[in-house]
PDB file of C-alpha atoms in Angstrom:
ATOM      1  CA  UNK A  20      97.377 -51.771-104.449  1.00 97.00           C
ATOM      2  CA  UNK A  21     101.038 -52.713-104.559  1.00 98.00           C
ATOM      3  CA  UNK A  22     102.803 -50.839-101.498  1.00 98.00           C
ATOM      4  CA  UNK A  23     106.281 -50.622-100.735  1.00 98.00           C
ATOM      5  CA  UNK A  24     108.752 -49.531 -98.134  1.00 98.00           C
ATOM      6  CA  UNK A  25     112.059 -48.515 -99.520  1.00 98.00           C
ATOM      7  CA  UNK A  26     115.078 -46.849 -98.760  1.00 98.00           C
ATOM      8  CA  UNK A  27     118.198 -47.405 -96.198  1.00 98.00           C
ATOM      9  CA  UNK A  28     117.906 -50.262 -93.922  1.00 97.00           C
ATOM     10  CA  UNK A  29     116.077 -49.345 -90.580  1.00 95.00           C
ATOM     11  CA  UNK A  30     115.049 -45.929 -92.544  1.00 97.00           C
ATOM     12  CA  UNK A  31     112.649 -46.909 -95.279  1.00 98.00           C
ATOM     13  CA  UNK A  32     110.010 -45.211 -96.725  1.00 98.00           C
ATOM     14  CA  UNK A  33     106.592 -45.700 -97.223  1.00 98.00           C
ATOM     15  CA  UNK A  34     105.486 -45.908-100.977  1.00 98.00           C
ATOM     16  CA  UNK A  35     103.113 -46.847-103.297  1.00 98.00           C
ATOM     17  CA  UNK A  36     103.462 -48.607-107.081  1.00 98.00           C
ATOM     18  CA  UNK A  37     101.521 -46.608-109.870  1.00 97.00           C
ATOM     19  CA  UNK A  38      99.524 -48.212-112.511  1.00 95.00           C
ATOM     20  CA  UNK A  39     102.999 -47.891-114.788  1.00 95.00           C
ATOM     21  CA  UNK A  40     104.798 -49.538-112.293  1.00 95.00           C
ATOM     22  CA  UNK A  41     106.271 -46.139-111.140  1.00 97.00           C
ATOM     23  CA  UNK A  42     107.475 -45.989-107.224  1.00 98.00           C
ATOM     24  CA  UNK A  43     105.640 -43.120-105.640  1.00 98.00           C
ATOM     25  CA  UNK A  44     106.288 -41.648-102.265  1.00 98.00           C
ATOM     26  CA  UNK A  45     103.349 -42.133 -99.676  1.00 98.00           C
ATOM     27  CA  UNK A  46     105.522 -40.303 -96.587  1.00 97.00           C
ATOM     28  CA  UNK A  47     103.014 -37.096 -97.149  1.00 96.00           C
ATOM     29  CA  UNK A  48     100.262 -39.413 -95.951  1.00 97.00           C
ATOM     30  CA  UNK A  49     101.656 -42.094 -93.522  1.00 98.00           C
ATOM     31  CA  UNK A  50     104.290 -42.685 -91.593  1.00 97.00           C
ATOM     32  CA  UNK A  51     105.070 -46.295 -93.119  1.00 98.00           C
ATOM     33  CA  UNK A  52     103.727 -49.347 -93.836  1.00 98.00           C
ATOM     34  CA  UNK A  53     102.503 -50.793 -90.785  1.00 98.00           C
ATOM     35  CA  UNK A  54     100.347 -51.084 -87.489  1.00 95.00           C
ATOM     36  CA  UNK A  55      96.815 -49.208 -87.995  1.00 95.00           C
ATOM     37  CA  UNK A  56      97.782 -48.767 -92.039  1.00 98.00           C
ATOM     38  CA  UNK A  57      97.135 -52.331 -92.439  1.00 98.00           C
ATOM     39  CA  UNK A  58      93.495 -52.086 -91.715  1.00 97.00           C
ATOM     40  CA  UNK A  59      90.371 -51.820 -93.841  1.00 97.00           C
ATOM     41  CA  UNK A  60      89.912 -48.094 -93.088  1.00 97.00           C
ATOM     42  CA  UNK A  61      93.916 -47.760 -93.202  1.00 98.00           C
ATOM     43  CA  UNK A  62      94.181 -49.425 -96.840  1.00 98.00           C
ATOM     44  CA  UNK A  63      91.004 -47.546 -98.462  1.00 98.00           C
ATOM     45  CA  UNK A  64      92.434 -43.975 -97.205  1.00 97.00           C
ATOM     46  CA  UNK A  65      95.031 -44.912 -99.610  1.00 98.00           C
ATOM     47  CA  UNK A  66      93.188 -46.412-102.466  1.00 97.00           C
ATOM     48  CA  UNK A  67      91.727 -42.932-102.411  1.00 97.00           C
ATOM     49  CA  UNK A  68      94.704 -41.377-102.934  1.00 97.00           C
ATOM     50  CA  UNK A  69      95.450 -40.334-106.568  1.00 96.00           C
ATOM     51  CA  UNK A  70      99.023 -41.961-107.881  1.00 96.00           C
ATOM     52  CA  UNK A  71      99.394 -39.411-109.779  1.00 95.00           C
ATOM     53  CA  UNK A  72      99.231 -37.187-106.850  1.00 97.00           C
ATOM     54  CA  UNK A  73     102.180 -38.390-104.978  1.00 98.00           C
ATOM     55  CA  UNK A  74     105.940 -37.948-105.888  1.00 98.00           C
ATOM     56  CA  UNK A  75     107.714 -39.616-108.032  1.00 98.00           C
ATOM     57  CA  UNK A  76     110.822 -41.824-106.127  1.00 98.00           C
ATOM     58  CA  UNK A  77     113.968 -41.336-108.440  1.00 95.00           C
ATOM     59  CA  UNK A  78     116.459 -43.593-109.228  1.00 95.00           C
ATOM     60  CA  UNK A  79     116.808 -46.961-108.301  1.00 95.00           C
ATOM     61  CA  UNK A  80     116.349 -47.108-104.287  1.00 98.00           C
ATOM     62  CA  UNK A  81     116.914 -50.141-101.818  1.00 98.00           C
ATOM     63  CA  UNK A  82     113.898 -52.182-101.487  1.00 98.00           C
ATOM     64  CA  UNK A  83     112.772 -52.814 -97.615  1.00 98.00           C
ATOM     65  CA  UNK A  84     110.856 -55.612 -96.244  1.00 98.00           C
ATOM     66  CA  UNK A  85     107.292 -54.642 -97.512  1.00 98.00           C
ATOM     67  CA  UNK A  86     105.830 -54.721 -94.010  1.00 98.00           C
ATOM     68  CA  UNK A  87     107.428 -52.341 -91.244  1.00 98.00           C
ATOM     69  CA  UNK A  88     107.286 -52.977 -87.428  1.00 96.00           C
ATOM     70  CA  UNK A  89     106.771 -56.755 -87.721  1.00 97.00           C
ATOM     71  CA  UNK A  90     105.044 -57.903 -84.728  1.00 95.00           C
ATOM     72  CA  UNK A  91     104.898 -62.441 -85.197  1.00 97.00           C
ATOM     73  CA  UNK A  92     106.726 -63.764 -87.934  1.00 98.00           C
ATOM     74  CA  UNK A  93     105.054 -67.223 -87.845  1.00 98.00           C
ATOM     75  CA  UNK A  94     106.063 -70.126 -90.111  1.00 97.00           C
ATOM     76  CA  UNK A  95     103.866 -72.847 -90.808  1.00 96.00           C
ATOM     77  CA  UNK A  96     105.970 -76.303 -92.271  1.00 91.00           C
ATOM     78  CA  UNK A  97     105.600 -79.166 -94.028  1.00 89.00           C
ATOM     79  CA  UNK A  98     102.307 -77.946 -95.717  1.00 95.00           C
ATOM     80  CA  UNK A  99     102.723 -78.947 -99.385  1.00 92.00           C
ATOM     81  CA  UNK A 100     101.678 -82.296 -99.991  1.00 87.00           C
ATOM     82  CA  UNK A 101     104.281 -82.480-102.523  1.00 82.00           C
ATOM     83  CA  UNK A 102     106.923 -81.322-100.707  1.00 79.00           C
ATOM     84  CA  UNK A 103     106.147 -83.813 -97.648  1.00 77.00           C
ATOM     85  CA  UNK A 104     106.498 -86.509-100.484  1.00 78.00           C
ATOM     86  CA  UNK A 105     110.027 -85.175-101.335  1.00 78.00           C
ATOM     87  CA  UNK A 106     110.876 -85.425 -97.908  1.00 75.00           C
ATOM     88  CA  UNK A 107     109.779 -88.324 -96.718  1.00 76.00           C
ATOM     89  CA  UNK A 108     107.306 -87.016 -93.933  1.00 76.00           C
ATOM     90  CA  UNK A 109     103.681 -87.945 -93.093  1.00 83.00           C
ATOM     91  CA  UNK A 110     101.068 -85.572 -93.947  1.00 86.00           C
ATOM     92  CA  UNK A 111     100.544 -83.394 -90.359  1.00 90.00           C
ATOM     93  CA  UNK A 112      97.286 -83.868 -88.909  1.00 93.00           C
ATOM     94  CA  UNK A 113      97.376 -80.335 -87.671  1.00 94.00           C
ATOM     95  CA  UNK A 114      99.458 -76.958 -89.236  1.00 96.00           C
ATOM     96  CA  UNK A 115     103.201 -77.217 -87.983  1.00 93.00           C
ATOM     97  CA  UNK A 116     103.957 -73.483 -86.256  1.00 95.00           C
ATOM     98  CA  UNK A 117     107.285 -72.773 -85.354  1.00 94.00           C
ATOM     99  CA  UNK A 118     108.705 -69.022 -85.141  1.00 95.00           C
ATOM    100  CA  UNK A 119     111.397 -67.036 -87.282  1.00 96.00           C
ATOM    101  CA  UNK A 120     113.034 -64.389 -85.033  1.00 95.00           C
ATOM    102  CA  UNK A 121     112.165 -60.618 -86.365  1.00 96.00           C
ATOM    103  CA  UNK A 122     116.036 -59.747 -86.683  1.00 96.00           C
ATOM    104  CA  UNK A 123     116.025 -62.122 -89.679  1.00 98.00           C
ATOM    105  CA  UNK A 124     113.992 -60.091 -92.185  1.00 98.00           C
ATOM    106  CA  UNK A 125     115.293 -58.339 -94.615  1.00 98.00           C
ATOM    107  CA  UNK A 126     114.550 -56.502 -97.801  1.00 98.00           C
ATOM    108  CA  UNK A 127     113.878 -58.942-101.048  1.00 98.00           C
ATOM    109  CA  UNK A 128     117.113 -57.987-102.665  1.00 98.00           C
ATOM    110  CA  UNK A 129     119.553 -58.348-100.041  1.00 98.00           C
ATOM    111  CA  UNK A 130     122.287 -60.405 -99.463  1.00 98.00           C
ATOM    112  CA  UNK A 131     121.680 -63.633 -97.484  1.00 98.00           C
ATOM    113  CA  UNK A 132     124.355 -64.175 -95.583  1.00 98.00           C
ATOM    114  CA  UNK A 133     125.213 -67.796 -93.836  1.00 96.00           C
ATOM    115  CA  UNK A 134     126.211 -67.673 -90.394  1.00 94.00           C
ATOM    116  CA  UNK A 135     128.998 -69.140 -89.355  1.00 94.00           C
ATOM    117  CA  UNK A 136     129.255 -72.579 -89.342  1.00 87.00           C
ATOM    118  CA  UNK A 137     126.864 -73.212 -91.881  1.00 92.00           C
ATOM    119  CA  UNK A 138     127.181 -76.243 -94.293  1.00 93.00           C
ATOM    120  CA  UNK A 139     123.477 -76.843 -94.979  1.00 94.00           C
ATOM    121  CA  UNK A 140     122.117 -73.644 -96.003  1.00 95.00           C
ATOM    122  CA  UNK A 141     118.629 -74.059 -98.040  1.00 96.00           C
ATOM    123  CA  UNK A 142     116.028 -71.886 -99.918  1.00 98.00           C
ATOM    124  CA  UNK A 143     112.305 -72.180-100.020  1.00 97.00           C
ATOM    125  CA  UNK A 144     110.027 -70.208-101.666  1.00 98.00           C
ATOM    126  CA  UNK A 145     106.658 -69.153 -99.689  1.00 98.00           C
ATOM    127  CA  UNK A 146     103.599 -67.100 -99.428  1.00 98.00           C
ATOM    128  CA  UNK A 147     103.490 -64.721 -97.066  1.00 98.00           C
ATOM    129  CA  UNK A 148     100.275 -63.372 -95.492  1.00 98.00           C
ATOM    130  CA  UNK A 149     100.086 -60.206 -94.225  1.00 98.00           C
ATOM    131  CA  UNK A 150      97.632 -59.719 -91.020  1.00 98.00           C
ATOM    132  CA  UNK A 151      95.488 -56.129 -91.326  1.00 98.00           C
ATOM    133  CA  UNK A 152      92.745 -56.389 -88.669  1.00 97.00           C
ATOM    134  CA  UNK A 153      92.731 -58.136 -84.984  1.00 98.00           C
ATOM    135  CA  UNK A 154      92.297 -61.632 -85.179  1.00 98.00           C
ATOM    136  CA  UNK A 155      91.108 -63.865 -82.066  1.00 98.00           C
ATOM    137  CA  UNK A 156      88.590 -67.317 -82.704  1.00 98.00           C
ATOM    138  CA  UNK A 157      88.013 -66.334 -86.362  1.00 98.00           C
ATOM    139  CA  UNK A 158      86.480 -69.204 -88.726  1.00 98.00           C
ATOM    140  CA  UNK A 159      87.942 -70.015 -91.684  1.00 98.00           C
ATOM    141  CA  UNK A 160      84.563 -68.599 -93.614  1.00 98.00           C
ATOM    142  CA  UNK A 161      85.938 -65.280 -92.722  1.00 98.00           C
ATOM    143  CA  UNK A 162      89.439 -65.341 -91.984  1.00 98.00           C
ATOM    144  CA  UNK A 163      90.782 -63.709 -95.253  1.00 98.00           C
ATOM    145  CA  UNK A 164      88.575 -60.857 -93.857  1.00 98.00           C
ATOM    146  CA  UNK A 165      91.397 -60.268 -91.887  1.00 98.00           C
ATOM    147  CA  UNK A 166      94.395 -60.374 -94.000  1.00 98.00           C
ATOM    148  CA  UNK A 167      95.560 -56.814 -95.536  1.00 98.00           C
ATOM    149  CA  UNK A 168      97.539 -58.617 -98.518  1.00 98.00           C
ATOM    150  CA  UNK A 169      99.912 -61.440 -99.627  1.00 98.00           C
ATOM    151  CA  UNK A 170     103.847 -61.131-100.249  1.00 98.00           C
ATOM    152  CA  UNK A 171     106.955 -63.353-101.353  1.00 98.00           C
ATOM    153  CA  UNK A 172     109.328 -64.784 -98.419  1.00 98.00           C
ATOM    154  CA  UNK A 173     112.232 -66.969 -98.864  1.00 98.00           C
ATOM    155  CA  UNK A 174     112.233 -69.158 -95.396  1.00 97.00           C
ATOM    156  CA  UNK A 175     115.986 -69.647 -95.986  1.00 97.00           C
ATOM    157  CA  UNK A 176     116.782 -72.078 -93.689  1.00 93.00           C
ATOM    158  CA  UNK A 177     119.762 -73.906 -92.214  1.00 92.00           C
ATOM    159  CA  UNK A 178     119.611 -77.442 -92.287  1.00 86.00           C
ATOM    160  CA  UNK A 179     121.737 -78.292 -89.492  1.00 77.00           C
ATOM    161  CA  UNK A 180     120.756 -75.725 -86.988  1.00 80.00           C
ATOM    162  CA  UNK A 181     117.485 -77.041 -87.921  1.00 78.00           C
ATOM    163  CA  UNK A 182     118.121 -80.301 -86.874  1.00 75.00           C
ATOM    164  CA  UNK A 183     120.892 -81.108 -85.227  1.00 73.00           C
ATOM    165  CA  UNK A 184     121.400 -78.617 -82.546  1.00 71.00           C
ATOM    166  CA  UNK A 185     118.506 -79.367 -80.463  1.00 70.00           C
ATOM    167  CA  UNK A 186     115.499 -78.589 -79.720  1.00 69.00           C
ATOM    168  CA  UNK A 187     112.811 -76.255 -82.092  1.00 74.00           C
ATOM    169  CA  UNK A 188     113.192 -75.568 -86.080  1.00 80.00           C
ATOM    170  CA  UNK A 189     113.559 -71.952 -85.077  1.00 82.00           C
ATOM    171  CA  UNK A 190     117.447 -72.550 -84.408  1.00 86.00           C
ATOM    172  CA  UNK A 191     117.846 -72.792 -88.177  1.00 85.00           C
ATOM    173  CA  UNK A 192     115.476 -70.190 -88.710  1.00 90.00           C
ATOM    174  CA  UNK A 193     116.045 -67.434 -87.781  1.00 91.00           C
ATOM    175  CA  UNK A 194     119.870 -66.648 -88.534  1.00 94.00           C
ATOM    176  CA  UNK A 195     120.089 -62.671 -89.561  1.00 97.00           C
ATOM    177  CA  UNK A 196     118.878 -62.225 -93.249  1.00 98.00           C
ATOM    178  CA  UNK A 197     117.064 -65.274 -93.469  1.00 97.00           C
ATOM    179  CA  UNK A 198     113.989 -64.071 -94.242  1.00 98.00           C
ATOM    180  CA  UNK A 199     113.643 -62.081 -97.067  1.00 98.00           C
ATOM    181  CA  UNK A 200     110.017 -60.267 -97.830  1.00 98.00           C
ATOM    182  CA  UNK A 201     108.425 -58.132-100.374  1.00 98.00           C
ATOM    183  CA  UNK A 202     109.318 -56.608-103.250  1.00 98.00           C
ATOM    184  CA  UNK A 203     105.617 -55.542-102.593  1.00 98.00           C
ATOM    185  CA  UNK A 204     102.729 -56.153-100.336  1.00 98.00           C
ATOM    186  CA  UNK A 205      99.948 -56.682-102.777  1.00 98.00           C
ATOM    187  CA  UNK A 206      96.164 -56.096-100.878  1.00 98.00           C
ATOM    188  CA  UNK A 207      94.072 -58.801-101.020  1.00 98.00           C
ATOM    189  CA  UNK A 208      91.551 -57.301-103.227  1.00 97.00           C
ATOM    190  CA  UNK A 209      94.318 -58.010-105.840  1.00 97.00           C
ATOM    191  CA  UNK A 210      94.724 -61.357-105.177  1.00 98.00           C
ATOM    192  CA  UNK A 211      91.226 -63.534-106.004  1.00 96.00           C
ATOM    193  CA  UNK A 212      92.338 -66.880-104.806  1.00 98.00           C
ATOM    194  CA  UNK A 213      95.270 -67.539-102.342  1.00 98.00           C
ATOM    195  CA  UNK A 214      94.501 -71.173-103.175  1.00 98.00           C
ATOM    196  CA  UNK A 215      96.175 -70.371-107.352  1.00 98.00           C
ATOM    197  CA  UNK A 216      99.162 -69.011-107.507  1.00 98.00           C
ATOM    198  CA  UNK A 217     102.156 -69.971-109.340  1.00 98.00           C
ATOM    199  CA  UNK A 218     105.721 -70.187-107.616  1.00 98.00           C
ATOM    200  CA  UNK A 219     109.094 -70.869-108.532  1.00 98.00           C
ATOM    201  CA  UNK A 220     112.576 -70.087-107.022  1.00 98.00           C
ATOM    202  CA  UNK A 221     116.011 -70.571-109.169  1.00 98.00           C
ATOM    203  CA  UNK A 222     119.806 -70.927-107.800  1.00 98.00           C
ATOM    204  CA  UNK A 223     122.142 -69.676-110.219  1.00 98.00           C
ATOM    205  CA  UNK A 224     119.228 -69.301-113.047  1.00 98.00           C
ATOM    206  CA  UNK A 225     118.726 -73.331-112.515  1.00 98.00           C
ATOM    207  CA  UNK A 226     114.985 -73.607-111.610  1.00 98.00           C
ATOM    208  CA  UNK A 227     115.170 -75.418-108.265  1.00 98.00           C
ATOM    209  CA  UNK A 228     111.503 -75.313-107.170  1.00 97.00           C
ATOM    210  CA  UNK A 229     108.573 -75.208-109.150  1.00 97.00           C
ATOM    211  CA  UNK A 230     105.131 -75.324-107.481  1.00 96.00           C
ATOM    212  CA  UNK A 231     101.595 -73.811-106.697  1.00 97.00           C
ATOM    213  CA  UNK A 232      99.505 -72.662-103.946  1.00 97.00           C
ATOM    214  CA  UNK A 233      96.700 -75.726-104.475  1.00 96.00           C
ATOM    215  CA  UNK A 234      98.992 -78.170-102.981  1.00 95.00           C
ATOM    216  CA  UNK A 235      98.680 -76.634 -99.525  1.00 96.00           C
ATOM    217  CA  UNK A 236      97.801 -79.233 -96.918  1.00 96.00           C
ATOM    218  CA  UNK A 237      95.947 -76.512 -95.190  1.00 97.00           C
ATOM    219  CA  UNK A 238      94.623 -73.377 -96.467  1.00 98.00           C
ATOM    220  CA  UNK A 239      95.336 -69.530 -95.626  1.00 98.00           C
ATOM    221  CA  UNK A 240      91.946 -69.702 -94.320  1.00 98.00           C
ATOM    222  CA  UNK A 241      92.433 -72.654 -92.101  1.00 98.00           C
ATOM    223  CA  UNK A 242      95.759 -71.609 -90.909  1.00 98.00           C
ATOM    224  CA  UNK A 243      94.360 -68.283 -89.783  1.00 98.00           C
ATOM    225  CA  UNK A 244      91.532 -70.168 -88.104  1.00 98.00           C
ATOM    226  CA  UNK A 245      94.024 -72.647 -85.893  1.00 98.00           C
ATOM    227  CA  UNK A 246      96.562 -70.114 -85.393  1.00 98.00           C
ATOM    228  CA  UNK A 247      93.755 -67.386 -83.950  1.00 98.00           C
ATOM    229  CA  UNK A 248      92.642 -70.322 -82.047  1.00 98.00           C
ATOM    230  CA  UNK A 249      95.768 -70.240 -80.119  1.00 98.00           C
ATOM    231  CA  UNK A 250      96.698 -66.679 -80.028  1.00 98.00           C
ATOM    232  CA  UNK A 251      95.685 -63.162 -81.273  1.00 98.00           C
ATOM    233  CA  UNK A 252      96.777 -62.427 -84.296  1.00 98.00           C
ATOM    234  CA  UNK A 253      97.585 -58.629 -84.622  1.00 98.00           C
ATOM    235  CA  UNK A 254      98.051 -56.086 -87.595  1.00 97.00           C
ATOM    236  CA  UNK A 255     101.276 -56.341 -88.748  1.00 97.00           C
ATOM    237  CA  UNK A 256     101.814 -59.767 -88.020  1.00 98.00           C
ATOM    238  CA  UNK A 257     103.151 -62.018 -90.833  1.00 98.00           C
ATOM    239  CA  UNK A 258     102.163 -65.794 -91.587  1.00 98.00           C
ATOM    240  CA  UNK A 259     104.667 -67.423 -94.427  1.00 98.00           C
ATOM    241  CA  UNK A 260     102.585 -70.660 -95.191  1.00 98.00           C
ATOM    242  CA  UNK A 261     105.068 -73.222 -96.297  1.00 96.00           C
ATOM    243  CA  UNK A 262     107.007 -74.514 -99.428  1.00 96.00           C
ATOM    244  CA  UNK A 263     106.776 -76.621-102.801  1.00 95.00           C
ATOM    245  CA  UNK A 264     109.372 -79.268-103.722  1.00 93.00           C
ATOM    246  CA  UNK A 265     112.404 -78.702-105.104  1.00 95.00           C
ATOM    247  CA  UNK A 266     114.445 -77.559-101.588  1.00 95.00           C
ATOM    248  CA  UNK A 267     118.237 -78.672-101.569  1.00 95.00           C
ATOM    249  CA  UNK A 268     117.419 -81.015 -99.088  1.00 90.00           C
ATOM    250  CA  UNK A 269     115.299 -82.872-100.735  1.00 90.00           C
ATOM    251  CA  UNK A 270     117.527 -83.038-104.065  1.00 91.00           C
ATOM    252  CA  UNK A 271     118.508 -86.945-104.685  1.00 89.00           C
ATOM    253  CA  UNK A 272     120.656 -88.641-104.053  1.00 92.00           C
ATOM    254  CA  UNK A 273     122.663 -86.823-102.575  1.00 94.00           C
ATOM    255  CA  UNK A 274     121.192 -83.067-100.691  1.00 95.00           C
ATOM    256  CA  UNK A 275     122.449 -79.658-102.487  1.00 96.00           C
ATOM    257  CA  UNK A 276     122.976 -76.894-100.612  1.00 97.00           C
ATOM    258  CA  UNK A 277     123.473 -73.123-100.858  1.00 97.00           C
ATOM    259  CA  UNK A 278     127.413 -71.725-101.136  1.00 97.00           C
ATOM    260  CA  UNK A 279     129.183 -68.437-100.906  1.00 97.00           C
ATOM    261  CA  UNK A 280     128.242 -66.242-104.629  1.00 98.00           C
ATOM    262  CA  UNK A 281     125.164 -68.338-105.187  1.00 98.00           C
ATOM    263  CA  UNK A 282     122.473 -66.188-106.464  1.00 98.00           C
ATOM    264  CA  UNK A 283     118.569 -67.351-105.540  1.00 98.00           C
ATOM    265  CA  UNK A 284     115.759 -66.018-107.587  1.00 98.00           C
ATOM    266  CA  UNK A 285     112.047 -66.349-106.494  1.00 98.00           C
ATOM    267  CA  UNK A 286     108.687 -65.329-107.952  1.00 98.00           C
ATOM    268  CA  UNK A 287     104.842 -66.017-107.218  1.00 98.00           C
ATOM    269  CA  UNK A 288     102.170 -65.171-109.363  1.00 98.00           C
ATOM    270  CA  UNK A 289     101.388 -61.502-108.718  1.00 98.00           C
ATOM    271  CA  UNK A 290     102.977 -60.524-106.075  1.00 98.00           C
ATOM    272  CA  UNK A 291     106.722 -60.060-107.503  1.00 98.00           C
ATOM    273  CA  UNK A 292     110.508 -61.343-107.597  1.00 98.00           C
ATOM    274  CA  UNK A 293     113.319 -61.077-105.423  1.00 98.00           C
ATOM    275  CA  UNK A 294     116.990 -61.659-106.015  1.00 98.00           C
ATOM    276  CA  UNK A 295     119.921 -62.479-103.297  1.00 98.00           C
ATOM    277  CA  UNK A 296     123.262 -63.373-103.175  1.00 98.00           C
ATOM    278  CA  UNK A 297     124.351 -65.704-101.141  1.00 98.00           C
ATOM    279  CA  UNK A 298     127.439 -64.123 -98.931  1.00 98.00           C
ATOM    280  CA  UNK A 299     129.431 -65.266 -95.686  1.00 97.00           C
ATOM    281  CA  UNK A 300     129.143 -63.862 -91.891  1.00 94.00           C
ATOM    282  CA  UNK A 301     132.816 -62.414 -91.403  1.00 84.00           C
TER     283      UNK A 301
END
């Protein structure tokens, strides 16, 4: 299933994508796209559900963030090898966790807007795994048990904040509309191998970053395994699981970074595009 929450910002909708590709409205059967939904018995209530049953959504609607109620938005870095390489940095002996504030999601087609301030503004395209069922000491033999489907995230990020203002990564972060997520949440019965998707992301229809989901350092599996060996993962809780090469900052020789009217473009195998304009806090 492809499920999506669209509609006004802080209102959406729950809905569902036909097998034409039609939006259909799911708000006769849940409330959104969240919390107990996420589960095993919460997804196959809706795979029972007939399409063809459910409304048609006219027009062209706003797009929300495909997963409502957010609980962890955790970010794992540096796990491409490729992208390391780019960057100069050693291979991490263990999956780098820092944390993108909640306030920063928004839906895949929004404007990103730099805070003020900015001067290194960056994109990076990731894959973004969606937690369904209670996670706590899993193993990495069952760990995608636990995952009710995959989604794209841009992890925009801002260089300096990053960096140069002290202390975590989350400073440059988690700046409002820096993490855009959906179109769709795609259920992992749709997605045979985390481990084999294509990615790319484009700035002004230049393709920046072109990569795939075998160069992680460290699996989904294995991520969900270390991070539910620190904490309990819950439903609703997102993972986005690092980037391929091609960021700004890693452009030689000399780093390229986002501007005001810059338009990013990002897809991954299966699971969808987004499009945002880059705009200015006022």
């Amino acid at each position: 299933m492809k499920l999506v929450r669209y509609g006004d910002a802080g209102a959406e909708k729950p809905g569902m994508l036909d097998a034409e590709g039609a939006l259909r409205d799911l708000s006769g059967h849940v409330d959104d796209i969240a919390g107990d939904v996420l589960s095993d018995a919460g997804l196959d209530k809706l795979r029972a559900i007939d399409p063809t049953s459910l409304p048609v959504v006219d027009g062209s609607p706003r797009i929300g963030p495909c997963v409502g109620n957010i609980g962890k938005f955790m970010c794992i870095g540096l796990n491409y090898s490729d992208h390391a390489a780019e960057t100069g940095a050693a291979i991490p002996e263990h999956p780098i966790l820092f944390f993108k504030a909640n306030s920063a999601v928004v839906g895949p087609n929004d404007d990103v807007s730099m805070p003020r301030g900015s001067t290194h503004t960056d994109w990076e395209v990731e894959l973004g795994v969606v937690i369904g069922t209670t996670a706590k000491y899993v193993s990495k033999e069952n760990a995608l048990d636990h995952v009710a489907g995959y989604c794209v995230i841009n992890d925009v990020s801002e260089r300096h904040f990053q960096t140069q203002l002290t202390g975590q990564w989350t400073k440059g972060k988690s700046c409002d509309t820096f993490g855009p997520t959906g179109p769709w949440l795609v259920t992992r019965d749709e997605v045979a191998d985390p481990q084999a998707l294509d990615m790319w992301l484009d700035v002004n229809g230049k393709r920046m970053q072109t990569g795939t989901t075998s160069t992680m350092i460290f699996t989904v599996a294995e991520i969900i395994e270390h991070l539910s060996g620190l904490m309990t993962l819950h439903p609703g809780d997102v993972i986005t699981t690092g980037t391929p090469p091609g960021v700004g900052m890693g452009i030689k020789p000399e780093p390229v970074y986002l501007k005001k009217g810059d338009v990013m473009e990002l897809w991954i195998e299966g699971l969808g595009t987004q499009r945002q304009t880059v705009t200015e806090d006022a």
